[in-house]
Short mmCIF file of C-alpha atoms in Angstrom, two decimals:
data_model
loop_
_atom_site.label_atom_id
_atom_site.label_comp_id
_atom_site.label_asym_id
_atom_site.label_seq_id
_atom_site.Cartn_x
_atom_site.Cartn_y
_atom_site.Cartn_z
CA GLU A 21 -9.21 -228.76 -34.03
CA PRO A 22 -12.48 -230.10 -33.21
CA GLU A 23 -13.99 -228.80 -29.78
CA VAL A 24 -17.10 -229.24 -27.48
CA THR A 25 -19.40 -226.53 -27.04
CA GLN A 26 -20.93 -225.64 -24.14
CA THR A 27 -23.81 -223.52 -23.33
CA PRO A 28 -24.68 -221.39 -21.42
CA SER A 29 -20.82 -219.93 -20.14
CA HIS A 30 -22.35 -218.91 -16.84
CA GLN A 31 -26.17 -219.37 -15.17
CA VAL A 32 -27.23 -217.51 -11.83
CA THR A 33 -30.50 -219.15 -10.72
CA GLN A 34 -32.65 -219.15 -7.71
CA MET A 35 -32.42 -222.33 -5.32
CA GLY A 36 -35.62 -224.79 -6.60
CA GLN A 37 -35.66 -223.55 -10.21
CA GLU A 38 -35.02 -225.88 -13.31
CA VAL A 39 -31.73 -225.54 -15.19
CA ILE A 40 -30.57 -227.28 -17.98
CA LEU A 41 -26.63 -227.12 -19.60
CA ARG A 42 -26.08 -228.01 -22.78
CA CYS A 43 -23.41 -229.94 -24.78
CA VAL A 44 -22.37 -230.16 -28.36
CA PRO A 45 -19.84 -232.38 -28.70
CA ILE A 46 -17.09 -233.54 -31.35
CA SER A 47 -19.40 -235.22 -34.42
CA ASN A 48 -17.99 -238.27 -34.38
CA HIS A 49 -18.15 -238.93 -30.19
CA LEU A 50 -19.85 -242.10 -29.36
CA TYR A 51 -19.26 -241.85 -25.22
CA PHE A 52 -20.59 -238.34 -23.56
CA TYR A 53 -20.02 -237.09 -19.73
CA TRP A 54 -20.44 -234.81 -17.02
CA TYR A 55 -18.16 -233.66 -14.41
CA ARG A 56 -18.63 -231.12 -12.12
CA GLN A 57 -15.63 -228.77 -10.42
CA ILE A 58 -16.76 -227.15 -7.71
CA LEU A 59 -14.76 -224.04 -6.57
CA GLY A 60 -11.12 -224.88 -5.22
CA GLN A 61 -12.62 -228.41 -5.46
CA LYS A 62 -11.51 -231.38 -7.89
CA VAL A 63 -12.66 -232.30 -10.88
CA GLU A 64 -15.99 -235.15 -10.57
CA PHE A 65 -17.41 -237.59 -12.12
CA LEU A 66 -21.38 -237.33 -12.74
CA VAL A 67 -22.58 -239.51 -15.43
CA SER A 68 -21.55 -241.33 -18.23
CA PHE A 69 -23.40 -242.02 -21.89
CA TYR A 70 -22.83 -244.43 -24.74
CA ASN A 71 -25.46 -245.37 -26.85
CA ASN A 72 -28.48 -243.38 -25.87
CA GLU A 73 -28.45 -244.19 -22.52
CA ILE A 74 -26.61 -243.60 -18.84
CA SER A 75 -23.81 -246.57 -18.58
CA GLU A 76 -22.39 -245.10 -15.21
CA LYS A 77 -23.66 -242.67 -12.86
CA SER A 78 -21.65 -241.63 -9.22
CA GLU A 79 -23.16 -240.69 -6.22
CA ILE A 80 -23.47 -236.93 -7.19
CA PHE A 81 -25.73 -238.16 -9.70
CA ASP A 82 -29.00 -238.38 -7.65
CA ASP A 83 -32.78 -238.28 -8.75
CA GLN A 84 -32.33 -234.34 -9.23
CA PHE A 85 -29.64 -234.97 -12.24
CA SER A 86 -31.03 -236.16 -15.78
CA VAL A 87 -28.85 -236.19 -18.97
CA GLU A 88 -30.40 -236.73 -22.69
CA ARG A 89 -29.11 -236.91 -26.07
CA PRO A 90 -32.30 -235.22 -27.41
CA ASP A 91 -31.41 -234.94 -31.27
CA GLY A 92 -28.72 -237.01 -32.15
CA SER A 93 -26.15 -233.94 -31.59
CA ASN A 94 -26.80 -231.83 -28.57
CA PHE A 95 -26.20 -233.55 -25.36
CA THR A 96 -28.07 -231.88 -22.30
CA LEU A 97 -27.49 -232.23 -18.09
CA LYS A 98 -30.91 -231.32 -16.42
CA ILE A 99 -31.08 -230.05 -12.70
CA ARG A 100 -34.82 -230.23 -11.95
CA SER A 101 -34.20 -228.61 -7.91
CA THR A 102 -31.42 -226.17 -7.89
CA LYS A 103 -29.71 -225.93 -4.29
CA LEU A 104 -27.44 -223.65 -3.63
CA GLU A 105 -24.30 -226.90 -2.95
CA ASP A 106 -25.13 -227.70 -6.73
CA SER A 107 -22.78 -224.35 -7.51
CA ALA A 108 -20.67 -225.39 -9.67
CA MET A 109 -18.48 -225.60 -13.31
CA TYR A 110 -19.83 -228.13 -14.89
CA PHE A 111 -17.74 -229.85 -17.77
CA CYS A 112 -18.74 -231.71 -20.83
CA ALA A 113 -16.51 -234.43 -21.89
CA SER A 114 -16.78 -236.50 -25.39
CA GLY A 115 -14.91 -239.32 -26.27
CA GLY A 116 -13.47 -240.64 -29.56
CA PRO A 117 -14.92 -243.76 -31.68
CA ILE A 118 -13.15 -247.13 -30.44
CA ARG A 119 -11.11 -247.49 -33.82
CA SER A 120 -8.93 -244.07 -32.24
CA GLY A 121 -9.23 -244.75 -28.82
CA ALA A 122 -12.72 -243.96 -27.32
CA ASN A 123 -10.07 -243.10 -24.00
CA VAL A 124 -8.98 -239.90 -24.63
CA LEU A 125 -11.37 -237.13 -23.49
CA THR A 126 -11.64 -233.74 -25.11
CA PHE A 127 -13.30 -231.10 -22.49
CA GLY A 128 -15.33 -228.33 -23.27
CA ALA A 129 -14.80 -225.06 -21.68
CA GLY A 130 -17.64 -225.00 -18.42
CA SER A 131 -20.51 -224.14 -17.77
CA ARG A 132 -20.96 -222.06 -14.65
CA LEU A 133 -23.71 -222.49 -12.42
CA THR A 134 -24.31 -219.98 -9.41
CA VAL A 135 -27.20 -220.88 -7.54
CA LEU A 136 -28.77 -218.34 -4.83
CA ALA B 25 -12.70 -249.06 -7.23
CA GLN B 26 -10.07 -246.47 -9.35
CA SER B 27 -8.43 -243.88 -7.56
CA VAL B 28 -5.34 -240.80 -7.91
CA SER B 29 -3.68 -239.09 -5.69
CA GLN B 30 -1.74 -236.41 -6.21
CA HIS B 31 0.92 -235.09 -2.94
CA ASN B 32 1.45 -231.94 -3.74
CA HIS B 33 -1.22 -229.18 -3.87
CA HIS B 34 0.15 -226.14 -4.19
CA VAL B 35 4.24 -225.92 -5.75
CA ILE B 36 5.73 -222.73 -6.35
CA LEU B 37 8.96 -222.52 -8.39
CA SER B 38 11.36 -219.98 -9.93
CA GLU B 39 11.63 -219.79 -13.48
CA ALA B 40 13.70 -221.89 -15.27
CA ALA B 41 13.83 -224.53 -11.83
CA SER B 42 12.45 -227.88 -12.73
CA LEU B 43 9.42 -229.14 -12.10
CA GLU B 44 8.04 -232.97 -11.19
CA LEU B 45 4.60 -233.59 -9.76
CA GLY B 46 3.62 -236.52 -8.26
CA CYS B 47 0.61 -239.06 -8.76
CA ASN B 48 -0.31 -242.17 -7.92
CA TYR B 49 -2.96 -244.72 -8.89
CA SER B 50 -5.39 -247.48 -8.02
CA TYR B 51 -6.97 -250.15 -10.46
CA GLY B 52 -7.03 -253.77 -10.67
CA GLY B 53 -6.98 -253.93 -14.44
CA THR B 54 -5.41 -252.11 -17.37
CA VAL B 55 -5.05 -248.33 -16.86
CA ASN B 56 -5.08 -245.52 -18.92
CA LEU B 57 -2.96 -242.45 -17.44
CA PHE B 58 -3.04 -238.80 -18.37
CA TRP B 59 -2.46 -235.48 -17.15
CA TYR B 60 -4.57 -232.42 -17.37
CA VAL B 61 -3.58 -228.82 -17.19
CA GLN B 62 -6.55 -225.81 -16.75
CA TYR B 63 -4.82 -222.29 -16.99
CA PRO B 64 -6.47 -219.65 -15.45
CA GLY B 65 -9.97 -219.24 -16.02
CA GLN B 66 -10.00 -221.48 -19.17
CA HIS B 67 -10.83 -225.30 -19.39
CA LEU B 68 -9.03 -228.37 -19.14
CA GLN B 69 -6.44 -229.07 -21.77
CA LEU B 70 -4.88 -232.64 -22.28
CA LEU B 71 -1.20 -232.69 -21.35
CA LEU B 72 -0.19 -236.01 -22.35
CA LYS B 73 -1.12 -239.62 -22.12
CA TYR B 74 -0.15 -243.13 -21.37
CA PHE B 75 -1.73 -246.17 -23.15
CA SER B 76 0.68 -248.59 -23.50
CA GLY B 77 4.30 -249.13 -25.13
CA ASP B 78 6.87 -246.58 -23.82
CA PRO B 79 6.52 -245.75 -20.39
CA LEU B 80 8.55 -242.18 -20.94
CA VAL B 81 5.55 -240.04 -22.94
CA LYS B 82 5.91 -236.80 -24.21
CA GLY B 83 3.60 -234.08 -24.28
CA ILE B 84 3.19 -230.98 -25.32
CA LYS B 85 4.76 -227.39 -23.97
CA GLY B 86 7.65 -229.71 -22.71
CA PHE B 87 6.36 -231.53 -20.89
CA GLU B 88 6.58 -235.61 -19.96
CA ALA B 89 5.88 -237.77 -18.11
CA GLU B 90 6.95 -241.88 -16.74
CA PHE B 91 4.28 -244.29 -16.00
CA ILE B 92 5.99 -246.83 -13.51
CA LYS B 93 3.68 -249.89 -12.93
CA SER B 94 5.49 -251.97 -10.12
CA LYS B 95 5.35 -247.89 -8.55
CA PHE B 96 1.51 -247.39 -9.54
CA SER B 97 3.22 -244.06 -10.46
CA PHE B 98 2.52 -241.46 -13.15
CA ASN B 99 5.09 -238.18 -12.42
CA LEU B 100 4.87 -235.36 -14.42
CA ARG B 101 8.53 -233.62 -15.21
CA LYS B 102 9.55 -230.35 -16.76
CA PRO B 103 13.66 -229.74 -17.02
CA SER B 104 12.63 -225.93 -17.14
CA VAL B 105 9.35 -223.83 -15.84
CA GLN B 106 8.11 -220.81 -17.59
CA TRP B 107 5.76 -218.27 -16.33
CA SER B 108 3.17 -219.28 -18.85
CA ASP B 109 2.77 -223.04 -16.63
CA THR B 110 1.23 -221.31 -13.92
CA ALA B 111 -1.95 -223.49 -14.07
CA GLU B 112 -3.65 -226.05 -11.79
CA TYR B 113 -2.76 -229.97 -13.51
CA PHE B 114 -4.66 -232.67 -12.80
CA CYS B 115 -3.69 -236.56 -13.17
CA ALA B 116 -6.46 -238.53 -14.49
CA VAL B 117 -7.24 -242.46 -14.59
CA ARG B 118 -9.39 -244.59 -16.80
CA GLY B 119 -10.07 -247.70 -16.36
CA TYR B 120 -13.31 -249.04 -17.78
CA GLN B 121 -14.71 -245.88 -18.86
CA LYS B 122 -14.97 -242.30 -16.70
CA VAL B 123 -11.71 -240.96 -16.03
CA THR B 124 -11.42 -240.10 -12.17
CA PHE B 125 -9.39 -236.91 -11.81
CA GLY B 126 -7.16 -236.19 -9.02
CA THR B 127 -7.71 -233.82 -6.46
CA GLY B 128 -5.01 -231.49 -9.07
CA THR B 129 -1.78 -229.38 -7.75
CA LYS B 130 -1.66 -225.87 -8.07
CA LEU B 131 1.30 -224.13 -10.22
CA GLN B 132 3.00 -221.41 -9.63
CA VAL B 133 5.68 -219.87 -11.31
CA ILE B 134 7.49 -217.08 -10.07
CA PRO B 135 9.04 -214.88 -12.86
#
């Protein structure tokens, strides 16, 4: 069964450092998302990406965050200058082509980010 | 704006007990509804989904959910839980594009 792959599985960084989280969505999917889950809290929407641009973003997704699909396969989330409160599990998700229902999202295993 | 409420934050059941987890949503248009499960140390997995048609949907592992439009609800049920069902369960709604998750319900099944 196709899956969404995320790397790294765990990253520890110092406050103020830049972090890039990588995702390889399912190959024929057109919709891409980042969500995060702070320990013990709910899964929060960060951003959605379609047709090579951001289609929606939450209040959390401020100027410190950016997303990119640099080569048609990877989908990256960059945090420019990490803060302690960025420590969370970051989930990438992708959704299928419209004809098969783009509404079901397949999630990756997550990248745990720890900011010290 | 779309939102999801899960009223049970932590549920403890004995094996073979029946389960019902509540989920209510708000959204002004047509919605798609989901239940996701997150087993300890694992990622989110889709349990079941509702797009249209029969409001009673069956998912994996014996779970089912009923969409009641008049109550804006999509409760998850299982007639007899097992220890392996111990996990966190998230109700989710999709309106225009993004999926919004509820706060989750931690289910602990005692052998």
